[in-house]
Coordinates of C-alpha atoms and ligand atoms in Angstrom, one line a residue:
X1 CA 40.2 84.9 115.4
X2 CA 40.9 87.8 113.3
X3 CA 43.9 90.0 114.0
X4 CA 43.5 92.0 117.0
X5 CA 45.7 95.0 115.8
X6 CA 46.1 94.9 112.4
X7 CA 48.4 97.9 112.7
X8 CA 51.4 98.2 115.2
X9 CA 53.6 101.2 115.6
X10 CA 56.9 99.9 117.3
X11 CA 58.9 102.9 119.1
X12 CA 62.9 102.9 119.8
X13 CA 64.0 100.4 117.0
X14 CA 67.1 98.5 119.7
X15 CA 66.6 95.3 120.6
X16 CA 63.9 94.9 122.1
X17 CA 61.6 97.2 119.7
X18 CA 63.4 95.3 117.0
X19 CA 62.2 91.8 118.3
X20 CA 58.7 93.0 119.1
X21 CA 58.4 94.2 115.6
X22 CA 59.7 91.1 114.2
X23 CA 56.8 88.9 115.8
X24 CA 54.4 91.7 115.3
X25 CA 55.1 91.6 111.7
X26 CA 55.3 87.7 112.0
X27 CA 51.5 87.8 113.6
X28 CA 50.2 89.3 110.3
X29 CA 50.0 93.2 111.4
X30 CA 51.6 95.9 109.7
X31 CA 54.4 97.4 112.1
X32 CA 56.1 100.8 111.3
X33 CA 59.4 100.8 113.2
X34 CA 60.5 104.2 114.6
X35 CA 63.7 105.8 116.1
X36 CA 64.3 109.2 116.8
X37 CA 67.9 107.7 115.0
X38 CA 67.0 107.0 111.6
X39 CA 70.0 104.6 111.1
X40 CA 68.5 102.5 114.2
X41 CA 65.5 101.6 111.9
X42 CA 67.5 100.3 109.2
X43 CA 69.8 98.3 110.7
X44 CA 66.9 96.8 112.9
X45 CA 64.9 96.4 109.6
X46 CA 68.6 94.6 108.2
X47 CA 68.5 92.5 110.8
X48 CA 65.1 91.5 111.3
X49 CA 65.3 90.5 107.4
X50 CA 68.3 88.5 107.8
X51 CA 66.4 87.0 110.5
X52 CA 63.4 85.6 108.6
X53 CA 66.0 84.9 105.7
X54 CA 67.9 82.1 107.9
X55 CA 64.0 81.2 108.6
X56 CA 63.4 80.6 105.0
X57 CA 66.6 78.5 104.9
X58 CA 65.7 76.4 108.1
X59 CA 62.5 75.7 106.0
X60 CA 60.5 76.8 109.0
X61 CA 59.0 80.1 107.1
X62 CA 57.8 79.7 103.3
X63 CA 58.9 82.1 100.9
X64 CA 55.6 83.8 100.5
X65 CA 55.5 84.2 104.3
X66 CA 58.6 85.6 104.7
X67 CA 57.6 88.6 101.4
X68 CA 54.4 88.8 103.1
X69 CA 56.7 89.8 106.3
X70 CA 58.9 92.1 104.9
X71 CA 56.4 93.9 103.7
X72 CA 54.5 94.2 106.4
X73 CA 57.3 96.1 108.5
X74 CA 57.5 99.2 107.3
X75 CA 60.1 102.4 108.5
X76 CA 58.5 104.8 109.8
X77 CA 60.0 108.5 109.1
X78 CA 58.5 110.4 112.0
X79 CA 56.4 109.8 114.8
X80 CA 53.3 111.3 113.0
X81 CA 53.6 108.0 110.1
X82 CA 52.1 105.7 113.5
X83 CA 48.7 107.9 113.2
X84 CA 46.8 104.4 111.9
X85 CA 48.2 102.6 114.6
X86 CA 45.8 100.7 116.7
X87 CA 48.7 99.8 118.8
X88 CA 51.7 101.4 120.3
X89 CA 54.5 100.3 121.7
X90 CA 57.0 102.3 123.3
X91 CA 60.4 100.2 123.5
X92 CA 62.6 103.8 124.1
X93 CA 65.1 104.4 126.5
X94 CA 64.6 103.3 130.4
X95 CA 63.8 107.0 131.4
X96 CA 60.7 108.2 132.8
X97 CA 60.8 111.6 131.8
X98 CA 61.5 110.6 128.5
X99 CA 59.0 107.8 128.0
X100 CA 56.5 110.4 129.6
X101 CA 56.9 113.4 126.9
X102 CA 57.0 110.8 123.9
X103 CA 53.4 109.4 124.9
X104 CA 52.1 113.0 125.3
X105 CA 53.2 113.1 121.7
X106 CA 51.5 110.1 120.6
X107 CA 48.4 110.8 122.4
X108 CA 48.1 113.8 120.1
X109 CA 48.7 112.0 116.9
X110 CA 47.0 108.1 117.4
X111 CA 42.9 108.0 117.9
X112 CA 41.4 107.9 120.7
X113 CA 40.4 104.2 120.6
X114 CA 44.4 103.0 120.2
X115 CA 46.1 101.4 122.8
X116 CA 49.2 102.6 124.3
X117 CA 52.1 100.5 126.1
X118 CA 55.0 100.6 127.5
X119 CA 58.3 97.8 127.3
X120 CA 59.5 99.3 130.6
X121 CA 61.0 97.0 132.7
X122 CA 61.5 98.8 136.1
X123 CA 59.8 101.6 136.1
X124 CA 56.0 101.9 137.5
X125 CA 53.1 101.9 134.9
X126 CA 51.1 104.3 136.8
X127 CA 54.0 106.7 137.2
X128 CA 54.5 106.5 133.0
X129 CA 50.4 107.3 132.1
X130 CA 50.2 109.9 134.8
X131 CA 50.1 113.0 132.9
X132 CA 48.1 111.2 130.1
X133 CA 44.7 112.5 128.5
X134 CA 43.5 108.9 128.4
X135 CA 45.5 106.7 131.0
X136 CA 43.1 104.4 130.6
X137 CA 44.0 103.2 127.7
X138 CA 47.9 102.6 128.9
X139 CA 49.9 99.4 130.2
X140 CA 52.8 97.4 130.8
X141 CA 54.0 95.6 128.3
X142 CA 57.0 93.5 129.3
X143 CA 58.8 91.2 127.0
X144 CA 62.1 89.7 127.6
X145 CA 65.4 89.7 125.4
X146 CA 65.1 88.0 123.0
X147 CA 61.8 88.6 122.1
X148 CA 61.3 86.1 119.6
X149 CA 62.7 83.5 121.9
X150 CA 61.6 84.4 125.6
X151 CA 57.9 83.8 124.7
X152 CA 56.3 84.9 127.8
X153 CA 55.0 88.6 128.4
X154 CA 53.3 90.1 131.1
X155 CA 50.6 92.3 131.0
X156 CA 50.6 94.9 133.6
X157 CA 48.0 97.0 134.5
X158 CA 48.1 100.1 136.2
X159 CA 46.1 102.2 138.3
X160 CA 43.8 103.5 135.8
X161 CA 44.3 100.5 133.1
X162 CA 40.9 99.6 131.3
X163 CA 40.5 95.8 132.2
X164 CA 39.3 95.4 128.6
X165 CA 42.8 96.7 127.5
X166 CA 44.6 94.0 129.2
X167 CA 42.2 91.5 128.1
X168 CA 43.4 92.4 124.4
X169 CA 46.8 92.6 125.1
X170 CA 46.9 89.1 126.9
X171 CA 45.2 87.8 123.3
X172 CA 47.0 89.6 120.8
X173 CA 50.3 88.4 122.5
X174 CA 49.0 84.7 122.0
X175 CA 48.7 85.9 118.3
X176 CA 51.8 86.5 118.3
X177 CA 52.8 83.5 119.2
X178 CA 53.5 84.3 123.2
X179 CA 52.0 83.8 126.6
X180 CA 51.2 86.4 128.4
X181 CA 50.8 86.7 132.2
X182 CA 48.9 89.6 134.0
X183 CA 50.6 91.4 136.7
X184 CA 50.0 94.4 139.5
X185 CA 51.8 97.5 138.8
X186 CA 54.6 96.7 141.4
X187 CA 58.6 96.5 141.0
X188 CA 60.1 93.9 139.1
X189 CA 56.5 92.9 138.3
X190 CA 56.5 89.4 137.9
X191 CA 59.8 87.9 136.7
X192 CA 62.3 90.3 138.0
X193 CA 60.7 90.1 141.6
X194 CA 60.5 87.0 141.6
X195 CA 64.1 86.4 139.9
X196 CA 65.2 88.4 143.4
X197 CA 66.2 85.4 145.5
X198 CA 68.6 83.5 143.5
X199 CA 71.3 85.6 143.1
X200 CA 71.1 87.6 146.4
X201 CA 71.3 84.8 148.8
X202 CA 73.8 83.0 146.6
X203 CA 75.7 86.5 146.9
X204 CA 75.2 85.9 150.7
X205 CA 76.6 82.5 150.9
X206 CA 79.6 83.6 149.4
X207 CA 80.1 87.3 152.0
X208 CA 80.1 84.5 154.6
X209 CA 83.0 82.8 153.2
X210 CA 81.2 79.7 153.2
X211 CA 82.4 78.3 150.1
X212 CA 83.5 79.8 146.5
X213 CA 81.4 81.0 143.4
X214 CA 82.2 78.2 141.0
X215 CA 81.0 75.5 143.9
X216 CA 77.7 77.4 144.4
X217 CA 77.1 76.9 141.0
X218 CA 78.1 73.7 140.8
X219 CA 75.5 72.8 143.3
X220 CA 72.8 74.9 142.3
X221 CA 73.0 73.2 138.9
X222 CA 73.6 69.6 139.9
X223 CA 71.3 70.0 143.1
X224 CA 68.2 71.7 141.6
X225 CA 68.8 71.6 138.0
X226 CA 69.3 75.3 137.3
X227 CA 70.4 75.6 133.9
X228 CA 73.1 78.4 134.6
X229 CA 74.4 79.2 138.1
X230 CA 73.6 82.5 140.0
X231 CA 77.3 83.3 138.9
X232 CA 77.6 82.5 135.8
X233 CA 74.1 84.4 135.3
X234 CA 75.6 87.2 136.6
X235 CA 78.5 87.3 134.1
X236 CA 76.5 86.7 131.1
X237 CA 73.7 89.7 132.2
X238 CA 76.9 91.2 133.3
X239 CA 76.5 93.6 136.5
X240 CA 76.3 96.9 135.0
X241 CA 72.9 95.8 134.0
X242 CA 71.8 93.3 137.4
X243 CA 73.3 95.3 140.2
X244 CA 71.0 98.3 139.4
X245 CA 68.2 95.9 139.1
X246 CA 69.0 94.7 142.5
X247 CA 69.5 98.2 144.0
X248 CA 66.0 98.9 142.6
X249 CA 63.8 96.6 143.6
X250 CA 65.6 97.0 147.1
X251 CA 64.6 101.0 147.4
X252 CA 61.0 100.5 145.7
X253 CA 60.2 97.9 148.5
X254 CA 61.4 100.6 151.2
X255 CA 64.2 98.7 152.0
X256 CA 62.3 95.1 152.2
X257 CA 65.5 92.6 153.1
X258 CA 64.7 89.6 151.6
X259 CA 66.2 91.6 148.5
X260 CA 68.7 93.0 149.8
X261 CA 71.4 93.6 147.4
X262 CA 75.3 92.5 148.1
X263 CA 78.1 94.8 148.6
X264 CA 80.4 92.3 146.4
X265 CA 78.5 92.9 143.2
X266 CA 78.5 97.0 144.2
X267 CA 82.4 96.5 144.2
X268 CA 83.0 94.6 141.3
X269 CA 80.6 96.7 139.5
X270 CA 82.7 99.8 141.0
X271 CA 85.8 98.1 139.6
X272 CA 84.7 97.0 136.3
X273 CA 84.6 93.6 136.6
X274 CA 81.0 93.4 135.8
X275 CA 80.8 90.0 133.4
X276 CA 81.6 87.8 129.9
X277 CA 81.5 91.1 128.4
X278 CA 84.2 92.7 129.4
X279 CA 86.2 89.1 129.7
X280 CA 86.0 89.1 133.1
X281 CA 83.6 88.5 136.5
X282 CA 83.3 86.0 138.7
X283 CA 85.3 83.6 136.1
X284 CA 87.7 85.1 133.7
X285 CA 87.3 84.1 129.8
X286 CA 89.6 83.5 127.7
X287 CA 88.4 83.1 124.2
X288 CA 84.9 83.7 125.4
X289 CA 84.9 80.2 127.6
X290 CA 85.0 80.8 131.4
X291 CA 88.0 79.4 133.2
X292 CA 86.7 77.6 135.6
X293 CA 89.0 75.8 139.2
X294 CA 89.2 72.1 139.2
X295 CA 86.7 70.5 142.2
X296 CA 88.3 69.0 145.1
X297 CA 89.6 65.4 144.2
X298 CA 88.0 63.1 146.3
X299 CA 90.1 61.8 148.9
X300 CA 91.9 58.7 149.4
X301 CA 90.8 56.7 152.7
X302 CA 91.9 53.4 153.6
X303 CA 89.8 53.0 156.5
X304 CA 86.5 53.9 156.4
X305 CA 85.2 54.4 160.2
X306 CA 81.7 53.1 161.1
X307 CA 78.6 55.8 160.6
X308 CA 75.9 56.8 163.0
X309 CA 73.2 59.0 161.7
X310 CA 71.5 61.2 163.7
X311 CA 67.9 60.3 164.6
X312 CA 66.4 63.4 163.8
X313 CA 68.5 63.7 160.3
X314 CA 66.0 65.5 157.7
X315 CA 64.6 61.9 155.4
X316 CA 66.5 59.7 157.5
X317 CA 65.3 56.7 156.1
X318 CA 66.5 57.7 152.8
X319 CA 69.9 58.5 154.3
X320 CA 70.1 55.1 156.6
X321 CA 69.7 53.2 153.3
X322 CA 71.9 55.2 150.8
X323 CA 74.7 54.4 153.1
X324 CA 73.9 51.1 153.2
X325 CA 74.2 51.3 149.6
X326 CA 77.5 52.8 149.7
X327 CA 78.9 49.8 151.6
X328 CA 79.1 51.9 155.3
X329 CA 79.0 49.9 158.2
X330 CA 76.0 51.7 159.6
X331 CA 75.8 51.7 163.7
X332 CA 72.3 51.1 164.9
X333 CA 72.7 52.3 168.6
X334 CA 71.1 55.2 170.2
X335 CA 74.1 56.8 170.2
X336 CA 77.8 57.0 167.9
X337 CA 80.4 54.8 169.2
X338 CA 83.8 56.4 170.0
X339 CA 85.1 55.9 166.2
X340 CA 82.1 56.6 164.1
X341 CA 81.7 59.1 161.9
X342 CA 78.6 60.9 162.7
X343 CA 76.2 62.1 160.1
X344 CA 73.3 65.2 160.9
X345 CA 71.0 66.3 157.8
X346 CA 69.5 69.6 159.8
X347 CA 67.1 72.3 157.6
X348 CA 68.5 75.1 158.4
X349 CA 70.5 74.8 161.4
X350 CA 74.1 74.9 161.4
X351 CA 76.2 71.5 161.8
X352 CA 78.1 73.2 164.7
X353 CA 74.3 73.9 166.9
X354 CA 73.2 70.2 165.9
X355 CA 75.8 68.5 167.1
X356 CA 75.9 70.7 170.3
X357 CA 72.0 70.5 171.0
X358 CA 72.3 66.5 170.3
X359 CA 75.2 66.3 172.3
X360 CA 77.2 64.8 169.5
X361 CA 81.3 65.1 169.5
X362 CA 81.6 68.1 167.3
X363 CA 84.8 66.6 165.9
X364 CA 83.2 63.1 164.0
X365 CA 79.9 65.1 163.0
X366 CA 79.5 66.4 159.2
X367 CA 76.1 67.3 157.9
X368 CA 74.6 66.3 155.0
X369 CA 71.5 68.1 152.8
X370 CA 69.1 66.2 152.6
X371 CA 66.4 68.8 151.3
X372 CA 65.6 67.2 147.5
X373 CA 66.0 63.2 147.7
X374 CA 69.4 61.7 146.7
X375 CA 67.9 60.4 143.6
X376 CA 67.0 63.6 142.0
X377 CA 70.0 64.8 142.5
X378 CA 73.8 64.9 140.7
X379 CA 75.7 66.1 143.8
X380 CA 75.9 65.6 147.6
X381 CA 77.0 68.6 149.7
X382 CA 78.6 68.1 152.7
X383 CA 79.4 70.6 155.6
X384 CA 82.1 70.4 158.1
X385 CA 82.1 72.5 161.0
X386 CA 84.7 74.3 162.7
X387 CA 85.7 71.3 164.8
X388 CA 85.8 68.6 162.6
X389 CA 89.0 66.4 162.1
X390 CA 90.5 66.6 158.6
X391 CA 90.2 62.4 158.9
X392 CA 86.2 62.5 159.3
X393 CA 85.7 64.9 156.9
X394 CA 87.6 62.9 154.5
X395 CA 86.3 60.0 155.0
X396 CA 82.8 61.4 154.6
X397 CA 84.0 62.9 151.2
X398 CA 85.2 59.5 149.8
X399 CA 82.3 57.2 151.5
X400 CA 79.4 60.0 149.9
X401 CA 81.9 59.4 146.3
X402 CA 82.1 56.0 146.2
X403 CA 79.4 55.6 143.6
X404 CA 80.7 58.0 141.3
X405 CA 78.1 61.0 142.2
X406 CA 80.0 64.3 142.5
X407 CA 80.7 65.4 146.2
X408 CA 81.2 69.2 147.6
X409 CA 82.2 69.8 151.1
X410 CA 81.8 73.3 152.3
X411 CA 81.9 75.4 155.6
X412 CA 78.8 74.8 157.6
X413 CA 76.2 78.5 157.9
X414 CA 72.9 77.6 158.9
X415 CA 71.5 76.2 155.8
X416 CA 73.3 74.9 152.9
X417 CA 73.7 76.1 150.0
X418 CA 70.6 74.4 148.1
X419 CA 68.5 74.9 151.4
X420 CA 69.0 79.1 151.6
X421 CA 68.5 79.9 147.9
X422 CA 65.4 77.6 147.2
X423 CA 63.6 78.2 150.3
X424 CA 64.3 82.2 149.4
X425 CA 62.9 81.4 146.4
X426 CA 59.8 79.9 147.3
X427 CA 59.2 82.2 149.9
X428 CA 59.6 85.1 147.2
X429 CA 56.9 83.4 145.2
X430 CA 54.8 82.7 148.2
X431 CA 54.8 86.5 148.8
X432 CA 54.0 87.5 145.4
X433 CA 50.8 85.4 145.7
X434 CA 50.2 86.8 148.9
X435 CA 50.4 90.4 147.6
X436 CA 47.9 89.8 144.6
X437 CA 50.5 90.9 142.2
X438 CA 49.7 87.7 139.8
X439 CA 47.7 84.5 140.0
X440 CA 50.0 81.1 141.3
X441 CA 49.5 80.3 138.0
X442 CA 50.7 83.3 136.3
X443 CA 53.5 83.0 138.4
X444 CA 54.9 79.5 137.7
X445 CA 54.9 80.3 133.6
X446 CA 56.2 83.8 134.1
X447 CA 58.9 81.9 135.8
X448 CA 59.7 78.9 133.8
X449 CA 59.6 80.7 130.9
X450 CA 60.8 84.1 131.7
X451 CA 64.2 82.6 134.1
X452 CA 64.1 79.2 132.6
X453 CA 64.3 77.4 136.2
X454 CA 63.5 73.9 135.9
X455 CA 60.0 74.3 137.9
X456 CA 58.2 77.3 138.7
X457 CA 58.9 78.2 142.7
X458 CA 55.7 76.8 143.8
X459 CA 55.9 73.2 142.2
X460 CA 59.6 73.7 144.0
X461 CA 58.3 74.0 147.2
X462 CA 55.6 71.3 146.8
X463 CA 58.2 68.6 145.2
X464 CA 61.0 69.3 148.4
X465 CA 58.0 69.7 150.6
X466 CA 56.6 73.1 151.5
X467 CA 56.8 72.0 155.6
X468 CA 60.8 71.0 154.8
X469 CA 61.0 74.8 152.9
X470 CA 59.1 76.8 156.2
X471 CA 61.4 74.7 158.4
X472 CA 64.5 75.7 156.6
X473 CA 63.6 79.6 156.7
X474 CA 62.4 79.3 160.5
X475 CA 65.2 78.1 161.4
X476 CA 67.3 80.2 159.4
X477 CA 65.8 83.2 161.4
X478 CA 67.1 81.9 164.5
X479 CA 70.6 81.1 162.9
X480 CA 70.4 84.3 161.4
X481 CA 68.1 86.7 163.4
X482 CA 67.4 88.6 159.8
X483 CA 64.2 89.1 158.9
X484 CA 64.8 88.1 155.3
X485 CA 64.1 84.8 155.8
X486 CA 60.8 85.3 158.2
X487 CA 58.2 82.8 156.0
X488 CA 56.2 85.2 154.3
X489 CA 52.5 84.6 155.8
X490 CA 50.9 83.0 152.5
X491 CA 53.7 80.1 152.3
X492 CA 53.0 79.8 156.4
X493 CA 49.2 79.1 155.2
X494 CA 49.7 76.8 152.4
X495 CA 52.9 74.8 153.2
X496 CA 50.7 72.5 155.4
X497 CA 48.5 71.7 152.3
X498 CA 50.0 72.1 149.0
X499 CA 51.7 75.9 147.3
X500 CA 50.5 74.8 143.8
X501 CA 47.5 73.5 144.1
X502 CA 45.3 75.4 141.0
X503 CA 41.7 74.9 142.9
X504 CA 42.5 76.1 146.4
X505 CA 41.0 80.2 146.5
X506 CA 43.2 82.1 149.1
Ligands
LIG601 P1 68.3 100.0 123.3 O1 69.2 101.0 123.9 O2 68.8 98.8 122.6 O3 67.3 100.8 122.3 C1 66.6 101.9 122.6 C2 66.3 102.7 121.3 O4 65.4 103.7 121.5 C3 67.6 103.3 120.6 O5 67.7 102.9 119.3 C4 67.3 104.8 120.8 O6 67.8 105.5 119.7 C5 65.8 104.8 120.8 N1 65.3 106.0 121.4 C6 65.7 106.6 122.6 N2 64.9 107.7 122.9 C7 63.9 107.7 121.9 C8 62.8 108.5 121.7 N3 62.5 109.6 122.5 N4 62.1 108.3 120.6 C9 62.3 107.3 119.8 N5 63.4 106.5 119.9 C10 64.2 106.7 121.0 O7 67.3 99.6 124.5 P2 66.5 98.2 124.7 O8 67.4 97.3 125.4 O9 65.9 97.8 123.5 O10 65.4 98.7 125.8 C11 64.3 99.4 125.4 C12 63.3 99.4 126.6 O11 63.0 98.0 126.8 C13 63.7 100.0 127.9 O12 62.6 100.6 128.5 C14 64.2 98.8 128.6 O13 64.2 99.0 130.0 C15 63.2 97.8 128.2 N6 63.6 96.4 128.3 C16 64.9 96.0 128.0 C17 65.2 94.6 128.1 C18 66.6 94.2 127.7 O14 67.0 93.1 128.1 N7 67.4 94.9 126.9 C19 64.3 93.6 128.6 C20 63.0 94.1 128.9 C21 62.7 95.5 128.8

């Protein structure tokens, strides 16, 4: 397929116009890099060399490809050198007044037939081309830092967008070596909306003093497989740049609560403790490695009471038999004997209301989650409620420890942990699809590549069960009486039958 366009003018020259330049250039089109500061260009030019450079040493770019490259990205002295351009792509500062004046300069110097877009990343599309001869001709653009490495774009259209545009956008990008995703002109588009529910719910957990940062993580990693926790994410983007985001998306929903942003980051943002960066956030760094608290020690018991699991415990079966495994004297009666240690799974309910509606002694009774199966999982979390004897909880600890699996025990909220951030992460997703902002499909790439979770949101749902997910956020509304968690009406349609299933039309 030949080169869709085989000349690329690359606005604002920091990093992201530098890394869209790079694989423009690496693509085979002629970029010329501009910066209303000239020095910008070189030092991006600099370091886009050195880049291929270290390439050519890897052995994964030729010599020839890497002159050919260089060559092809050319500095461009003022704004009238992208005339040629067939493309445009405006990576300037995140201000719409500004991005608005420099594409009523472009549209007098490009032709009529090039293509304009913008890198934006919060603001709307439409807003940017309105005030443009040719809006038609105008999209989103979104790539994520660092380009050459975050290989997912989306395409976003706006109001007035040519389809045909998009259509060549979404190819050239896969000529560049990226997959592109198309998106509705709406906030956060894809990636950032969707991106919503795992820090703000794991900023809730923590207002309610349920547990501390560096367990969260510890869960959300060894539970779901998240590569970084929501707090150590939030240090490394640092807060200065995700609290805004937050606050954004917030006020362009209207005040929509599922993202509802958390006076805690607002604080530490007001106080400057906003990340890595700045050598402290949620963990302090010394020598740029977080410091991060021992876990509990598991305790020593040296009797281990009999257990009694609750009938209606969330994959009992599963839970009957890993005891078993563990070597616990499981009771079989149809109700805990005086001594046992009493084990509920609820989705999520509190411990405290479980025990109280199955008239269990709130003292022996710990919960368990039991949302993803034992066996896909590197951690149990246990919750105590206020009543529980130090002894039970103990014992609990060391019997869920005694093959060697990690074990956190935390303060009981109506969910755990794992429960409340993926079910507001499906249920995110699940409204995306419902408002038509992307395709399911679209959504799971734009999320696997673009936030690097281990499974898009949908396949999430589907492997924990989409009924177990609704359950969870049902019954986190009665816990909770906030309408965050109300199920958003697509994942009440399609958690009977499947989220991810590519044939079903809805
Ligand atoms: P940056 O601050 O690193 O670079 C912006 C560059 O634009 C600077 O070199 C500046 O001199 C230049 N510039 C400012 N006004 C200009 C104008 N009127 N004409 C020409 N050049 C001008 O910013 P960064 O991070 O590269 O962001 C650029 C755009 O990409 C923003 O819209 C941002 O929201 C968006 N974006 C940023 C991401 C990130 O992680 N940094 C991710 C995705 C999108």
């Amino acid at each position: 397929m030949t080169l869709l366009y085989d000349t690329v003018g690359v606005v604002g020259a920091g990093a992201m116009g530098r890394g869209i330049a790079q694989i423009a250039a690496q693509a085979g089109s002629t970029v010329r890099l501009y910066d209303t500061q000239a020095p910008a260009v070189a030092k991006a030019r600099d370091e886009i060399f050195s880049q291929w450079d270290r390439q050519l040493e890897k052995g994964r770019m030729d010599a020839a490809a890497v002159q050919a490259c260089k060559q092809r990205l050319q500095a461009a002295g003022a704004l009238a050198d992208l005339a040629d351009c067939k493309l445009v792509v405006e990576a300037i500062v995140e201000r719409l007044d500004v991005k608005k004046s420099l594409l009523a300069q472009l549209e007098a110097i490009v032709a009529p037939s090039a293509v304009l877009v913008s890198n934006t990343s919060s603001l709307s599309v439409t807003a940017i081309a309105a005030g443009m001869e040719r809006p038609q001709r105008f999209a989103g653009y979104h790539f994520f830092n660092p380009v050459p490495l975050m290989k997912v774009v989306e395409v976003i259209a706006g109001l007035k967008t040519d389809a045909a545009v998009c259509e060549g956008l979404a190819a050239y990008a896969k000529q560049m070596g990226h997959t592109p995703v198309q998106a509705q002109d709406t906030p956060g588009f894809i990636v950032n909306h969707a991106g919503r529910g795992y820090g703000t719910e794991a900023l809730r957990v923590i207002s309610e003093g349920i547990t501390d940062f560096a367990t969260v993580d510890r869960i959300l990693k060894d539970q779901v497989g998240f590569k970084l926790g929501p707090f150590e994410l939030m240090d490394l983007t640092a807060l200065d740049v995700s609290h805004p985001v937050m606050e954004s998306i917030y006020q362009q929903y209207y005040d929509e609560p599922r993202y509802r942003p958390s006076v805690i980051t607002a604080q530490r943002l007001a106080g400057g403790v906003v990340g890595k960066k700045v050598g402290e956030g949620f963990y302090r760094y010394v020598d740029g490695k977080a410091q991060v608290a021992p876990e509990q020690p598991v305790p020593q018991v040296d009797e281990m009471p009999p257990v009694w699991v609750s009938t209606r415990a969330a994959r009992r079966a599963e839970l009957y038999q890993l005891l078993k495994d563990l070597g616990a004297k499981v009771e079989t009666g149809q109700s805990p004997s005086p001594q046992a240690l009493t084990i509920v799974a609820p989705l999520g309910f509190d411990v405290t209301t479980v025990a109280v509606v199955e008239r269990l002694d709130p003292a022996r009774t710990i919960g368990i989650d039991m949302l993803i199966d034992d066996a896909a999982t590197k951690r149990r979390v246990l919750a105590t409620n206020p009543a529980t004897r130090a002894d039970m909880r103990d014992a609990a600890h060391a019997l869920f420890a005694r093959d060697g699996k990690a074990v956190s025990v935390i303060r009981d909220s109506g969910g755990f942990v794992t429960q409340r951030v993926v079910a507001t992460i499906v249920n995110i997703a699940a409204d995306i699809c419902q408002q038509r902002i992307c395709s399911p499909k679209d959504l799971e790439t734009a999320v696997t590549l673009g936030l690097g979770y281990p499974l898009g949101p949908l396949a999430m749902g589907d492997r924990w069960g989409p009924t177990n997910v609704l359950e969870v956020l049902f019954n986190m509304q009665t816990v909770y009486g906030d309408p965050r968690y109300r199920p958003s009406p697509w994942l009440r349609r399609r958690g009977a039958i499947g989220l991810s299933l590519s044939h079903v039309e809805d």
